[in-house]
Coordinates of C-alpha atoms and ligand atoms in Angstrom, one line a residue:
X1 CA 212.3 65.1 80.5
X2 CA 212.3 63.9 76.6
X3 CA 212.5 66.5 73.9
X4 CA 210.2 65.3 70.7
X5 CA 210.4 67.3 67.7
X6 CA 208.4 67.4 64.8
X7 CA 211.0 66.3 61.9
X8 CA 209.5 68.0 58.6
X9 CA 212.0 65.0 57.1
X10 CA 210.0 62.1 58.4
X11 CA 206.5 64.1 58.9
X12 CA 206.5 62.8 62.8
X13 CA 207.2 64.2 65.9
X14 CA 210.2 61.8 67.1
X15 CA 212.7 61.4 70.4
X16 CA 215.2 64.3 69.6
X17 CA 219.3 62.4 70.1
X18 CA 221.8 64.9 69.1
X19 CA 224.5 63.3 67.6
X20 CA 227.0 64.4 70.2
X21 CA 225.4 65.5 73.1
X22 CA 228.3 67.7 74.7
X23 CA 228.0 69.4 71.3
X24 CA 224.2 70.0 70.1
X25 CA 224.3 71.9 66.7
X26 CA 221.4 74.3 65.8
X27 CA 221.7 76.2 62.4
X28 CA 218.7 78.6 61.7
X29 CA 218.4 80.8 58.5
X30 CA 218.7 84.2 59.3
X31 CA 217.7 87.4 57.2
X32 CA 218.5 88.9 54.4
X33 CA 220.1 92.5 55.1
X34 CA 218.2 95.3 52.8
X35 CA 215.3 96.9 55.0
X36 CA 213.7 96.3 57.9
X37 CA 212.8 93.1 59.5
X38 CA 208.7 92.6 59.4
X39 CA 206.8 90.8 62.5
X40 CA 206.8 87.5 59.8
X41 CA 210.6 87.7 60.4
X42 CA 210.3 88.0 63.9
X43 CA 208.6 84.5 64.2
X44 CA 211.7 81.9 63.5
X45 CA 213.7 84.1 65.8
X46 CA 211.2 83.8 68.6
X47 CA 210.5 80.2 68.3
X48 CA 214.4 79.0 67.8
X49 CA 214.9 81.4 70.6
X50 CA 212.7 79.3 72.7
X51 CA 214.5 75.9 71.2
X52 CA 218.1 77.5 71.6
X53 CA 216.8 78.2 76.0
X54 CA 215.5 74.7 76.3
X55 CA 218.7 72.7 74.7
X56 CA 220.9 74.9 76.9
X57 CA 219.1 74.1 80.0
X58 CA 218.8 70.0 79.0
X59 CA 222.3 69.9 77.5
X60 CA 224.2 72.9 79.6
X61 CA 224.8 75.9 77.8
X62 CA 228.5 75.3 77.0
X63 CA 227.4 72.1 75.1
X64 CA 224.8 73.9 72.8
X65 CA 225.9 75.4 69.8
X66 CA 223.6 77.9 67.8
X67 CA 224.2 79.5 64.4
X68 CA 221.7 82.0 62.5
X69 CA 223.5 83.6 59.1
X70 CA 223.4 86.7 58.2
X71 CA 222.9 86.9 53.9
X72 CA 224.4 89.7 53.1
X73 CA 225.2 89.2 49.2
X74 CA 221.9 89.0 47.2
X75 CA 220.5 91.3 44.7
X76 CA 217.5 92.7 46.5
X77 CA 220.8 94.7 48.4
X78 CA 223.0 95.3 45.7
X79 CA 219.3 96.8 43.9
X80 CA 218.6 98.8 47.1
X81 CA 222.2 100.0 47.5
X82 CA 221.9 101.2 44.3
X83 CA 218.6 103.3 45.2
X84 CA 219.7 104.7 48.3
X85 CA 222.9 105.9 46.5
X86 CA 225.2 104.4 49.7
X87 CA 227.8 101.4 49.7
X88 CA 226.4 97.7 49.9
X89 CA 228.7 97.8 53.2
X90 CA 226.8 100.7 54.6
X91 CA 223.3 99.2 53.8
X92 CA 224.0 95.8 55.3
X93 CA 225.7 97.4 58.5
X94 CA 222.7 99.8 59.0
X95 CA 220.1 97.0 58.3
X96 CA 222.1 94.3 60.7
X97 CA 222.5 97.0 63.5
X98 CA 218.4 97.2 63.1
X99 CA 217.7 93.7 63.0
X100 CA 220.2 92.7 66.4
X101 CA 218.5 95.6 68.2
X102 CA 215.0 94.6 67.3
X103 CA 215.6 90.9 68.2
X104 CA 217.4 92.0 71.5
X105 CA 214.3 93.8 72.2
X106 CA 211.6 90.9 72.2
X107 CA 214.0 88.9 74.2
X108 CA 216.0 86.8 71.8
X109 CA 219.3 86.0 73.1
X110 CA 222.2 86.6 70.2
X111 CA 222.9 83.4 68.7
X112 CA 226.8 81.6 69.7
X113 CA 227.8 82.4 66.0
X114 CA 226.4 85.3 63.4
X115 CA 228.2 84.2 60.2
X116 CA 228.2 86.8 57.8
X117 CA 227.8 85.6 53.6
X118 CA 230.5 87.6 52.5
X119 CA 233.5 86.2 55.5
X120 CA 232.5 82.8 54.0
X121 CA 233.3 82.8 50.1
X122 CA 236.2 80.6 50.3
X123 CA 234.1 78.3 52.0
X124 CA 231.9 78.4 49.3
X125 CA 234.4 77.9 46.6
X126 CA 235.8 75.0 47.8
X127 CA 231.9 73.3 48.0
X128 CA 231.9 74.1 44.5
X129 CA 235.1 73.1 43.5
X130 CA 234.1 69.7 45.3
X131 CA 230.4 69.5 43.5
X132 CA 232.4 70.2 40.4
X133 CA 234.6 67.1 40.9
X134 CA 232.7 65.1 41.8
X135 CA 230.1 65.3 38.8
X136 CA 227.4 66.8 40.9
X137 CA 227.4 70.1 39.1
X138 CA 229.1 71.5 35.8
X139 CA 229.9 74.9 34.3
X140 CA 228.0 76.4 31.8
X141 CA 228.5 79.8 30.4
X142 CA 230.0 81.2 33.3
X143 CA 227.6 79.8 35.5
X144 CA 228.0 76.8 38.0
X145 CA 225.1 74.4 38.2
X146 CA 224.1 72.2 40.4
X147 CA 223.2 68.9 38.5
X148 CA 219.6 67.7 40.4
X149 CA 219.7 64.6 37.9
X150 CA 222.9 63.5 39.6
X151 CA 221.3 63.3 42.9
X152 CA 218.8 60.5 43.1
X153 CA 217.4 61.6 46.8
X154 CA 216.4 65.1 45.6
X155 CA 212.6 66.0 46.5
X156 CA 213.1 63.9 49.6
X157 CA 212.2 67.0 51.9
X158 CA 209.2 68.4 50.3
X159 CA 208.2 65.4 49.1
X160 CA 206.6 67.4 46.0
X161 CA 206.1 65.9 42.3
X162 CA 208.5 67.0 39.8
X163 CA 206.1 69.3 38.0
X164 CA 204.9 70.9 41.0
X165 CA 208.8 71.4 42.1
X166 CA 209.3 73.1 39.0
X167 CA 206.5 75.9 39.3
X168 CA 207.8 76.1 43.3
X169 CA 211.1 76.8 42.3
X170 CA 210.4 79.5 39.8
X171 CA 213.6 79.3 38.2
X172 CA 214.4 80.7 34.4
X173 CA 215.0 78.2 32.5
X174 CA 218.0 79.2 31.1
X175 CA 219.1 77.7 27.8
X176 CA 222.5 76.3 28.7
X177 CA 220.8 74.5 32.2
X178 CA 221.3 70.8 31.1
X179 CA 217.6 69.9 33.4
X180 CA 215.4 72.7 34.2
X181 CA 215.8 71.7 37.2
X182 CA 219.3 72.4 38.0
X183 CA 220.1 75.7 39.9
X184 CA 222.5 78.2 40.4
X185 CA 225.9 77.8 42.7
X186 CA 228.1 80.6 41.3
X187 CA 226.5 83.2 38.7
X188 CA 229.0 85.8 36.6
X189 CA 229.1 89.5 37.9
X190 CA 228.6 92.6 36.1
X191 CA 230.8 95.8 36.6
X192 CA 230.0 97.5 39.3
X193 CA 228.2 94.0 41.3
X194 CA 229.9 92.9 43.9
X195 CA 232.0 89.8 42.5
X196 CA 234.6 87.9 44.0
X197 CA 237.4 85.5 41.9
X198 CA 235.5 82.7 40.4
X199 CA 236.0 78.8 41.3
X200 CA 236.3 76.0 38.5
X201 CA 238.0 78.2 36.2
X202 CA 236.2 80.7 35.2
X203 CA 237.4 84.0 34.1
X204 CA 235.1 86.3 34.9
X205 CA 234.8 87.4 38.7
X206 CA 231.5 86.3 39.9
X207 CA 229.2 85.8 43.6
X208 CA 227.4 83.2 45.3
X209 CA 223.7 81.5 44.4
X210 CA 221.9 82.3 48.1
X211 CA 221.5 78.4 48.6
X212 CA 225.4 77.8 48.8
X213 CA 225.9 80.5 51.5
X214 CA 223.5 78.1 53.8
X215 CA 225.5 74.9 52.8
X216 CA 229.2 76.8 53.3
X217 CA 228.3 78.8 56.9
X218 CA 226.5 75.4 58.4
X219 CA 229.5 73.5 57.4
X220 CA 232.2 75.8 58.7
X221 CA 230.8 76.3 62.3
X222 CA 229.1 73.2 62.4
X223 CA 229.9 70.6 60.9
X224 CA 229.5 68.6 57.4
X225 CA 226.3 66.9 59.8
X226 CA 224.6 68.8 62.4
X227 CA 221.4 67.9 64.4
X228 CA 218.5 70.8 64.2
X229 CA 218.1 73.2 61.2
X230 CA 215.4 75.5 61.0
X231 CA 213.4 78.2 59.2
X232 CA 210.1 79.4 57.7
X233 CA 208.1 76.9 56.4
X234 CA 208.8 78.8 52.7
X235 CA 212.1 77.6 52.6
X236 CA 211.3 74.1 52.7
X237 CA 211.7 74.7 48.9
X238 CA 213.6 75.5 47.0
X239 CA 215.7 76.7 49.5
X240 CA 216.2 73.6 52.0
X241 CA 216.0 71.2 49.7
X242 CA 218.9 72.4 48.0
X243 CA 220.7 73.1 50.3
X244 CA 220.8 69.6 51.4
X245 CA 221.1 68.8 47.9
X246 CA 224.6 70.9 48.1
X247 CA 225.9 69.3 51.2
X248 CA 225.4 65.9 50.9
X249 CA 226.7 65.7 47.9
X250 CA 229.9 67.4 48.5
X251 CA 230.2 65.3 51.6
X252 CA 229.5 62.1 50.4
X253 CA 226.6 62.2 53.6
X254 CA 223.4 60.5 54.4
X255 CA 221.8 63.7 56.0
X256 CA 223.0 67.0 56.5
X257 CA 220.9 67.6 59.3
X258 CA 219.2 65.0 61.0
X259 CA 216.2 67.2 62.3
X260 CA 214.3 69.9 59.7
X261 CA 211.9 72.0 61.5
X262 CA 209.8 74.9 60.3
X263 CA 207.8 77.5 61.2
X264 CA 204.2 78.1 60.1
X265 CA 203.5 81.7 58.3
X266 CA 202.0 84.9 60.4
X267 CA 198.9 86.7 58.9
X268 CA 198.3 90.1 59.6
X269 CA 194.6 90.7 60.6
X270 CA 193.8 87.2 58.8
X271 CA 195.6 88.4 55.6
X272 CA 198.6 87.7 54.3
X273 CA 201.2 90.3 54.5
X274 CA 202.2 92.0 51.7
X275 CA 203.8 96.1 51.1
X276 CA 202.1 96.2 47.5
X277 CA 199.1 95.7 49.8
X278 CA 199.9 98.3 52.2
X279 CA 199.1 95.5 54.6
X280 CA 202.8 95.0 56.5
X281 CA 204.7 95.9 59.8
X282 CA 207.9 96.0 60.6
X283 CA 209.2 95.0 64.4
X284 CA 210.4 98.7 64.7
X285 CA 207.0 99.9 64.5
X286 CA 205.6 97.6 66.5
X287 CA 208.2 98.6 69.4
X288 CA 207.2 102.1 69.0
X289 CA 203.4 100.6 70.8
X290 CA 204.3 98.0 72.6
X291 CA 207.4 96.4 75.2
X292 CA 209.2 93.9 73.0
X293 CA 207.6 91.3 76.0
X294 CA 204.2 91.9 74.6
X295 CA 205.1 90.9 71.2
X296 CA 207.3 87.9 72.3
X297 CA 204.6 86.8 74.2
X298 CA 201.5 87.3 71.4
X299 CA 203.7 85.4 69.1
X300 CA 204.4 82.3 71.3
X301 CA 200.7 82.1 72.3
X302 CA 200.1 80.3 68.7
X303 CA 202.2 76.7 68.5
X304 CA 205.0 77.7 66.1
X305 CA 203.6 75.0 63.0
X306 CA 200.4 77.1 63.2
X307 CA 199.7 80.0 61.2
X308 CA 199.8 83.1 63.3
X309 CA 197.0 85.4 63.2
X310 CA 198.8 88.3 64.5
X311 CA 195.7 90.9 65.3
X312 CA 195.7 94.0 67.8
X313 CA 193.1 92.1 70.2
X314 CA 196.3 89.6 70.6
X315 CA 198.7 91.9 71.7
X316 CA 196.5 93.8 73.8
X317 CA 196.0 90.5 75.5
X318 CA 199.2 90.1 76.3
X319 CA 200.2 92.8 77.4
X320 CA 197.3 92.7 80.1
X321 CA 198.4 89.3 81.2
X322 CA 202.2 90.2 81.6
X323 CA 200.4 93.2 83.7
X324 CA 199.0 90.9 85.6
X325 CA 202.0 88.3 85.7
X326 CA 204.4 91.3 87.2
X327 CA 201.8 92.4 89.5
X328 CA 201.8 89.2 91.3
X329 CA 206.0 88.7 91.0
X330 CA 206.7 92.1 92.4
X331 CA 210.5 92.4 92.9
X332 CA 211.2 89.0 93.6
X333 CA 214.5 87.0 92.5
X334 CA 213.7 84.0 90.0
X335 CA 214.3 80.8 91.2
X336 CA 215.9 78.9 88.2
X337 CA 217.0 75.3 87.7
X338 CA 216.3 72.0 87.7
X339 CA 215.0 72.1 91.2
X340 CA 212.9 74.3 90.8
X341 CA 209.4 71.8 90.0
X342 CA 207.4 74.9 88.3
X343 CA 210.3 75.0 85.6
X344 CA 210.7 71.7 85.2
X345 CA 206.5 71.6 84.1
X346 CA 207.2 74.7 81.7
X347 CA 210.4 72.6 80.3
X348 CA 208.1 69.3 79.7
X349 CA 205.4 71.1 78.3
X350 CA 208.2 73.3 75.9
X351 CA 209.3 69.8 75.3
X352 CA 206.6 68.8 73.0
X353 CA 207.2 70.3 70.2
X354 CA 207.8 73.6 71.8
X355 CA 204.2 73.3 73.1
X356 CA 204.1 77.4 73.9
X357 CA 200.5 78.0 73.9
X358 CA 200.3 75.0 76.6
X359 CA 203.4 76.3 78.5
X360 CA 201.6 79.4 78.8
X361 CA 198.3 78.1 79.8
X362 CA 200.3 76.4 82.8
X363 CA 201.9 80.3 83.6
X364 CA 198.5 81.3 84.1
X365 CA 197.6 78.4 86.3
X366 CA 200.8 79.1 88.4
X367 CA 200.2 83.3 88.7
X368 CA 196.4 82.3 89.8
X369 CA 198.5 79.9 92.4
X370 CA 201.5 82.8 93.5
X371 CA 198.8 85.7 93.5
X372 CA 197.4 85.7 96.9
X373 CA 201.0 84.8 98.4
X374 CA 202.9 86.9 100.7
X375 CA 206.2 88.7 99.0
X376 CA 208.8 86.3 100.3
X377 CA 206.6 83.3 99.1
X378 CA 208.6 80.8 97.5
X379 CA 205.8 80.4 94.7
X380 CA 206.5 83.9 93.1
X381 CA 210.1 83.1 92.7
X382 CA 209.6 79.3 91.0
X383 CA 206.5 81.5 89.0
X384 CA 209.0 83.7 87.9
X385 CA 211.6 81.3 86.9
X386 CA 209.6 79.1 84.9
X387 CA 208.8 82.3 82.8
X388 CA 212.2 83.1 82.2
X389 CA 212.7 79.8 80.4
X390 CA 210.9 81.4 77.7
X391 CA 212.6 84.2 78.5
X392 CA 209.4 86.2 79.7
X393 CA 208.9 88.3 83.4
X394 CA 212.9 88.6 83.0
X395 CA 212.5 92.0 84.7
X396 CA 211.1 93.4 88.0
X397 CA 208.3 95.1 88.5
X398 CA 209.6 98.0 89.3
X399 CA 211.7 97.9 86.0
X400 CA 208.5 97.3 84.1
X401 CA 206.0 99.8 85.3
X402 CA 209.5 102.0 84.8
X403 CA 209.0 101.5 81.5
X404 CA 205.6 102.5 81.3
X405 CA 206.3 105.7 83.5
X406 CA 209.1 107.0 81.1
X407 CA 206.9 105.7 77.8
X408 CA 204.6 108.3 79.5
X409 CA 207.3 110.8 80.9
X410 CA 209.0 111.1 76.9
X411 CA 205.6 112.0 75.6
X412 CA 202.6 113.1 77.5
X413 CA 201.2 115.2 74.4
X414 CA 201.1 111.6 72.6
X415 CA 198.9 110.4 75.2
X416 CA 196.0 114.1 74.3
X417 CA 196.8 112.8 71.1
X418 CA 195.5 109.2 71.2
X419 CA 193.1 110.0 73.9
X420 CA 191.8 112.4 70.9
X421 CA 191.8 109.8 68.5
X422 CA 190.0 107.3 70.6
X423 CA 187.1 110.1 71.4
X424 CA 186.6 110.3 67.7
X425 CA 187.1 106.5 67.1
X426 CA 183.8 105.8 70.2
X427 CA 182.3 108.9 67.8
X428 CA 182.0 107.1 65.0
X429 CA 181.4 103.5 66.6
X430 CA 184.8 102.1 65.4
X431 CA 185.1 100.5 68.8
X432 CA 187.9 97.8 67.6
X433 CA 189.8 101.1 67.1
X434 CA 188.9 102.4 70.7
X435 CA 189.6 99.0 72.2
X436 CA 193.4 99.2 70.4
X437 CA 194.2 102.2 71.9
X438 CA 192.9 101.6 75.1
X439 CA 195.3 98.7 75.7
X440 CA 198.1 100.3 73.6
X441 CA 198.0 102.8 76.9
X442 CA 197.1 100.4 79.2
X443 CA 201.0 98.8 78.4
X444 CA 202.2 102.3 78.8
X445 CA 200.8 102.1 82.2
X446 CA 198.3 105.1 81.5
X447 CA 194.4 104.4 82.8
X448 CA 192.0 105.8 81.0
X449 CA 189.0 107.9 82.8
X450 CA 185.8 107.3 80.9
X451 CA 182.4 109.1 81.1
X452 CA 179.7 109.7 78.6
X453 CA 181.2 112.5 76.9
X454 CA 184.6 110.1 76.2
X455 CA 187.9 110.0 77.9
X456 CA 188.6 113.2 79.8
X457 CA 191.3 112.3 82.5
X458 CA 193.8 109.9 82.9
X459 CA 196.2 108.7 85.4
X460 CA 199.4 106.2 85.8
X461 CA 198.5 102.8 86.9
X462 CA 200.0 102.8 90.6
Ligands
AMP1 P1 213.8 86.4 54.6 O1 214.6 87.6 55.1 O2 212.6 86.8 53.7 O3 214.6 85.3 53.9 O4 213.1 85.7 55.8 C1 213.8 85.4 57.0 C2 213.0 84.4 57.8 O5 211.7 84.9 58.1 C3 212.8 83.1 57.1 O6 213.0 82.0 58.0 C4 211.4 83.1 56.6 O7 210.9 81.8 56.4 C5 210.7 83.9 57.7 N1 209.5 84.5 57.3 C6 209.3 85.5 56.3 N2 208.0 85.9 56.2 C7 207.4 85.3 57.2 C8 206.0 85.3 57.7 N3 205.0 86.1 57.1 N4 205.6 84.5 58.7 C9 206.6 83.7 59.3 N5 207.9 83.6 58.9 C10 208.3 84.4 57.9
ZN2 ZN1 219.4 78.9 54.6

């Protein structure tokens, strides 16, 4: 099969050729450690999961290489540290312990490396020190700067005008920058900030501009040149941008990575998300409804350059269909592997572009196909392991309807509770409302019994 990817660099969806194929280098931009990680965040790590599953299978795991950062020096921590009255250590532990069990519950396998900010300063020191030297960036009160006039290719990403660029970026433009433009490397810390010994000189102890951390974490486990980089489509610019502006220049480079691929942006019921709003969810609360499967599987039914609309109807959907899906696998073994011809369709269609919603479309095609089989039909097995290459039906169905039996067994009073709320949703003829809860049960495995008056029984599905 041929892998094409859509190359936010050239604006076309081109043959992918890793630079060394026994070593295929994928650097994503992982999160920034101060709370917890919304269903917007969850998107990139879904998606480059599904990338990260497909090189492994076309280049053999050993030969794929995947690193996702973990930014864990910025001031939105040191500020919530400071509010929660515990240690910036203790904040970004909690929050990274929240974050790898979230992602481990919609199916994400853990990336090869999880660099950490702070384990990489040196590394960012000595980019500096090279920037410095080599007249890409300067020193200014206490500051390092990276110098955009000195790099002639800058913009080449976002292809934006200069004016709009500078709105985008947003920077202050503080008096001793030499171009508004320019932005920060290394900034000076205040007593009690975290602050580490500065580069170029400078007296005062100081910490990282977040743009460097990319640039220094990429190039240690990496590579100065890598082949796939990805993120949301925000941090196109500034934050890509610069960061190639950073790397190329210290490494004297024609790329930094030869691929740039983004992620469009998920809308909560059409709007976008926001906390001011009161309009925001984070993963955690989502896995409180819902099998991490269900959400895995609402967010790859959009192609990943889409926006999302992430609604209720959507997840209810799928979490009928993987009903449906494990219904017809049973307790079959998967099948995996290129000879397996069902796999090799899903791989294709994942091959486009990561092509989800059509790779899905096919997983229905092949459950309508493996439904009416007998249990020890070849069919469900090559079903099944064409799913897991998105890493979906990776359980039994015994495992799953498990699930929904000790959802139920923790908490039958929940289930008066919503079957309360639902009766007083039909009431007042909120029957979006009804609908959600309906299918919030139906993952849990619980039927609803319906007559005129409302809901007055239930009972487990099977
Ligand atoms: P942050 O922690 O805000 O730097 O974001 C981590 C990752 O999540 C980045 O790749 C962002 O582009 C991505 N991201 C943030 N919000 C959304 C959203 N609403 N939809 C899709 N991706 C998002
Ligand atoms: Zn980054």
């Amino acid at each position: 099969m041929e892998l094409r990817l859509y190359n936010t660099l050239t604006r076309s969806k081109d043959p992918f050729r890793p630079l060394d194929p026994n070593h295929v280098r994928l650097y994503v931009c992982g999160p920034t450690v101060y709370d917890h990680a919304h269903i917007g965040n969850a998107r990139p790590v879904i998606v480059f999961d599904v990338l990260y599953r497909l090189l492994r299978r076309l280049y053999g795991a050993a030969h794929v290489r995947y690193v996702r950062n973990i930014t864990d020096v910025d001031d939105k921590i040191n500020a919530r540290a400071a509010e929660r009255n515990i240690s910036i250590r203790d904040l970004t532990e909690e929050t990274y312990a929240w974050f790898r069990d979230d992602t481990a519950a919609l199916g994400c396998l853990r990336p090869d490396v999880e660099p950490r900010a702070t384990e990489h300063i040196f590394e960012m020191q000595a980019l500096i020190e090279r920037l410095v030297a080599s007249g890409h960036a300067y020193v200014a009160e206490e500051h390092v700067l990276f110098s955009v006039p000195a790099m002639p290719e800058y913009g080449k990403l976002s292809r934006r005008p200069l004016d709009e660029m500078l709105n985008g970026a947003r920077v202050d433009v503080a008096p001793f920058k030499r171009d508004p433009m320019d932005f920060v490397l290394w900034k000076p810390s205040a007593e009690g900030q975290p602050g580490w010994p500065s580069p170029c000189g400078i007296e005062t102890p100081g910490r990282p501009g977040w743009h460097i951390e990319c640039s220094a974490m990429s190039w240690r486990h990496l590579g100065e040149t890598f082949d796939i980089h990805g993120g949301g489509i925000d941090l196109v610019f500034p934050h890509h941008e610069n960061e190639i502006a950073q790397s190329r220049c210290a490494f004297g480079t024609g790329t930094m990575a030869q691929v740039w691929m983004h992620n469009g942006f998920l809308l909560l019921e059409g709007e976008k998300m926001s906390k001011s709003l009161g309009n925001f969810v984070t993963i955690r609360e989502l896995l409180a409804d819902w099998p991490g499967e269900v959400l895995r599987l609402a967010m790859l039914s959009t192609h990943y350059r889409q926006p999302i609309n992430w609604t209720r109807q959507g997840i209810g959907f799928a979490a009928k269909t993987l009903d449906k899906w494990y219904r017809v696998i049973g307790d079959v073994e998967a099948e995996t592997g290129e000879d397996n011809p069902f796999e090799s369709e899903i791989a294709d269609r994942l091959g486009d572009d990561i092509n989800s919603p059509s790779a899905i479309t096919h997983l229905h095609h092949l459950a309508e196909v493996a439904e009416h089989e007998d249990a020890s039909s070849a069919l469900k097995r090559r079903f099944k392991g064409a799913a897991n290459l998105m890493g979906l039906l990776e359980e039994t169905e015994t495992q799953w309807r498990a699930r929904q039996r000790a959802a139920v067994a923790v908490d039958p009073e929940a289930i008066a509770e919503l079957i309360a709320q639902r009766n007083a949703a039909r009431k007042a003829r909120d029957f979006s409302a009804a609908d959600h809860i309906r299918e919030q049960l139906a993952a849990q495995g619980v039927v609803l019994m319906d007559n005129k008056d409302g809901t007055t029984s239930w009972e487990l599905a099977r």
